[in-house]
Amino acid sequence: DSGVTQTPKHLITATGQRVTLRCSPRSGDLSVYWYQQSLDQGLQFLIQYYNGEERAKGNILERFSAQQFPDLHSELNLSSLELGDSALYFCASSLGQNSYNEQFFGPGTRLTVL
Amino acid sequence: GQSLEQPSEVTAVEGAIVQINCTYQTSGFYGLSWYQQHDGGAPTFLSYNALDGLEETGRFSSFLSRSDSYGYLLLQELQMKDSASYFCAVPFVGNTPLVFGKGTRLSVIA
């Protein structure tokens, strides 16, 4: 158990819909990272927050957005969902703001868009 | 350019030693990380090398050669539970988010 929690574990929805994925980092960790993992694209970095502020952005679609709240939990919002958005979404946390710090991954949310 | 290369699959026998290579090309370099991921599970951190040389943690060791832009993960005394995917990762430009390789799927056979 990494100490990072993600909800829900599974999500099945239809194209065009909007969903919110939730992540609680390990106690004391200030950075939260979001990743998308699909079979053909591997593990892709989406966005990082550090202590409530956006720290770095990857190839995150405009339909996707995220935020980190004062209690440091984070939410990833995916809207106008497409079939290609079906993937495993991981949240990770680390103490510091540098990406090469050890990152602790949550169990992931499996999103299926039908 | 920027690239990160590792073999897609490796098969090894239980009890043996296996080496998973990773070569990278980046504009800056902060270090090479390794993560393990079992099927259906989350990635877990194995090691981070910022300096040249070998770092050992139990049965696993990780090596880095900055001059050759090359590193490897060495797994000794292989066990069936080591069957998993192994990812190398680097920040591509200076202190930027990690970019993960496509992963090496290790199969340990009896």
mmCIF file of N, CA and C in Angstrom, chain A residues 1 4-12 20-23 87-90 106-112, chain B residues 40:
data_model
loop_
_atom_site.group_PDB
_atom_site.id
_atom_site.type_symbol
_atom_site.label_atom_id
_atom_site.label_comp_id
_atom_site.label_asym_id
_atom_site.label_seq_id
_atom_site.Cartn_x
_atom_site.Cartn_y
_atom_site.Cartn_z
ATOM 1 N N ASP A 1 0.843 -1.186 0.000
ATOM 2 C CA ASP A 1 0.000 0.000 0.000
ATOM 3 C C ASP A 1 0.890 1.252 0.000
ATOM 4 N N VAL A 4 -1.283 6.295 -1.204
ATOM 5 C CA VAL A 4 -2.025 7.166 -2.109
ATOM 6 C C VAL A 4 -3.363 6.487 -2.434
ATOM 7 N N THR A 5 -4.435 7.225 -2.289
ATOM 8 C CA THR A 5 -5.737 6.644 -2.585
ATOM 9 C C THR A 5 -6.367 7.321 -3.788
ATOM 10 N N GLN A 6 -7.077 6.528 -4.559
ATOM 11 C CA GLN A 6 -7.775 7.048 -5.736
ATOM 12 C C GLN A 6 -9.181 6.494 -5.759
ATOM 13 N N THR A 7 -10.119 7.340 -6.118
ATOM 14 C CA THR A 7 -11.492 6.899 -6.302
ATOM 15 C C THR A 7 -12.065 7.514 -7.569
ATOM 16 N N PRO A 8 -12.965 6.818 -8.244
ATOM 17 C CA PRO A 8 -13.334 5.424 -8.007
ATOM 18 C C PRO A 8 -12.298 4.478 -8.597
ATOM 19 N N LYS A 9 -12.443 3.198 -8.360
ATOM 20 C CA LYS A 9 -11.521 2.218 -8.955
ATOM 21 C C LYS A 9 -11.868 1.979 -10.410
ATOM 22 N N HIS A 10 -13.136 1.933 -10.671
ATOM 23 C CA HIS A 10 -13.614 1.701 -12.030
ATOM 24 C C HIS A 10 -14.686 2.729 -12.361
ATOM 25 N N LEU A 11 -14.717 3.114 -13.630
ATOM 26 C CA LEU A 11 -15.711 4.076 -14.079
ATOM 27 C C LEU A 11 -16.090 3.719 -15.511
ATOM 28 N N ILE A 12 -17.356 3.523 -15.726
ATOM 29 C CA ILE A 12 -17.850 3.242 -17.071
ATOM 30 C C ILE A 12 -18.839 4.332 -17.430
ATOM 31 N N THR A 20 -15.114 12.918 -12.970
ATOM 32 C CA THR A 20 -14.108 13.468 -12.067
ATOM 33 C C THR A 20 -13.432 12.330 -11.323
ATOM 34 N N LEU A 21 -12.109 12.321 -11.402
ATOM 35 C CA LEU A 21 -11.312 11.330 -10.690
ATOM 36 C C LEU A 21 -10.668 12.028 -9.503
ATOM 37 N N ARG A 22 -10.605 11.307 -8.381
ATOM 38 C CA ARG A 22 -10.125 11.915 -7.152
ATOM 39 C C ARG A 22 -8.881 11.207 -6.631
ATOM 40 N N CYS A 23 -7.988 11.984 -6.047
ATOM 41 C CA CYS A 23 -6.733 11.433 -5.541
ATOM 42 C C CYS A 23 -6.382 12.090 -4.214
ATOM 43 N N ALA A 87 -8.759 4.360 -20.542
ATOM 44 C CA ALA A 87 -7.384 4.115 -20.094
ATOM 45 C C ALA A 87 -7.389 3.942 -18.583
ATOM 46 N N LEU A 88 -6.205 3.655 -18.080
ATOM 47 C CA LEU A 88 -5.984 3.622 -16.635
ATOM 48 C C LEU A 88 -5.371 4.966 -16.256
ATOM 49 N N TYR A 89 -5.950 5.625 -15.283
ATOM 50 C CA TYR A 89 -5.456 6.916 -14.840
ATOM 51 C C TYR A 89 -4.848 6.760 -13.448
ATOM 52 N N PHE A 90 -3.566 7.111 -13.361
ATOM 53 C CA PHE A 90 -2.865 7.010 -12.092
ATOM 54 C C PHE A 90 -2.594 8.392 -11.525
ATOM 55 N N GLY A 106 -0.872 5.674 -6.750
ATOM 56 C CA GLY A 106 -2.118 5.097 -6.278
ATOM 57 C C GLY A 106 -2.508 3.904 -7.119
ATOM 58 N N PRO A 107 -3.586 3.214 -6.747
ATOM 59 C CA PRO A 107 -3.992 1.995 -7.450
ATOM 60 C C PRO A 107 -4.603 2.248 -8.822
ATOM 61 N N GLY A 108 -4.912 3.488 -9.125
ATOM 62 C CA GLY A 108 -5.438 3.817 -10.446
ATOM 63 C C GLY A 108 -6.950 3.793 -10.529
ATOM 64 N N THR A 109 -7.455 4.507 -11.517
ATOM 65 C CA THR A 109 -8.880 4.465 -11.876
ATOM 66 C C THR A 109 -8.959 3.989 -13.313
ATOM 67 N N ARG A 110 -9.684 2.901 -13.504
ATOM 68 C CA ARG A 110 -9.850 2.396 -14.877
ATOM 69 C C ARG A 110 -11.100 3.023 -15.464
ATOM 70 N N LEU A 111 -10.906 3.825 -16.496
ATOM 71 C CA LEU A 111 -12.007 4.503 -17.174
ATOM 72 C C LEU A 111 -12.327 3.792 -18.475
ATOM 73 N N THR A 112 -13.572 3.441 -18.624
ATOM 74 C CA THR A 112 -14.051 2.850 -19.869
ATOM 75 C C THR A 112 -15.113 3.757 -20.450
ATOM 76 N N GLY B 40 -1.925 -5.258 -13.810
ATOM 77 C CA GLY B 40 -3.070 -4.839 -13.019
ATOM 78 C C GLY B 40 -2.717 -3.992 -11.808
#
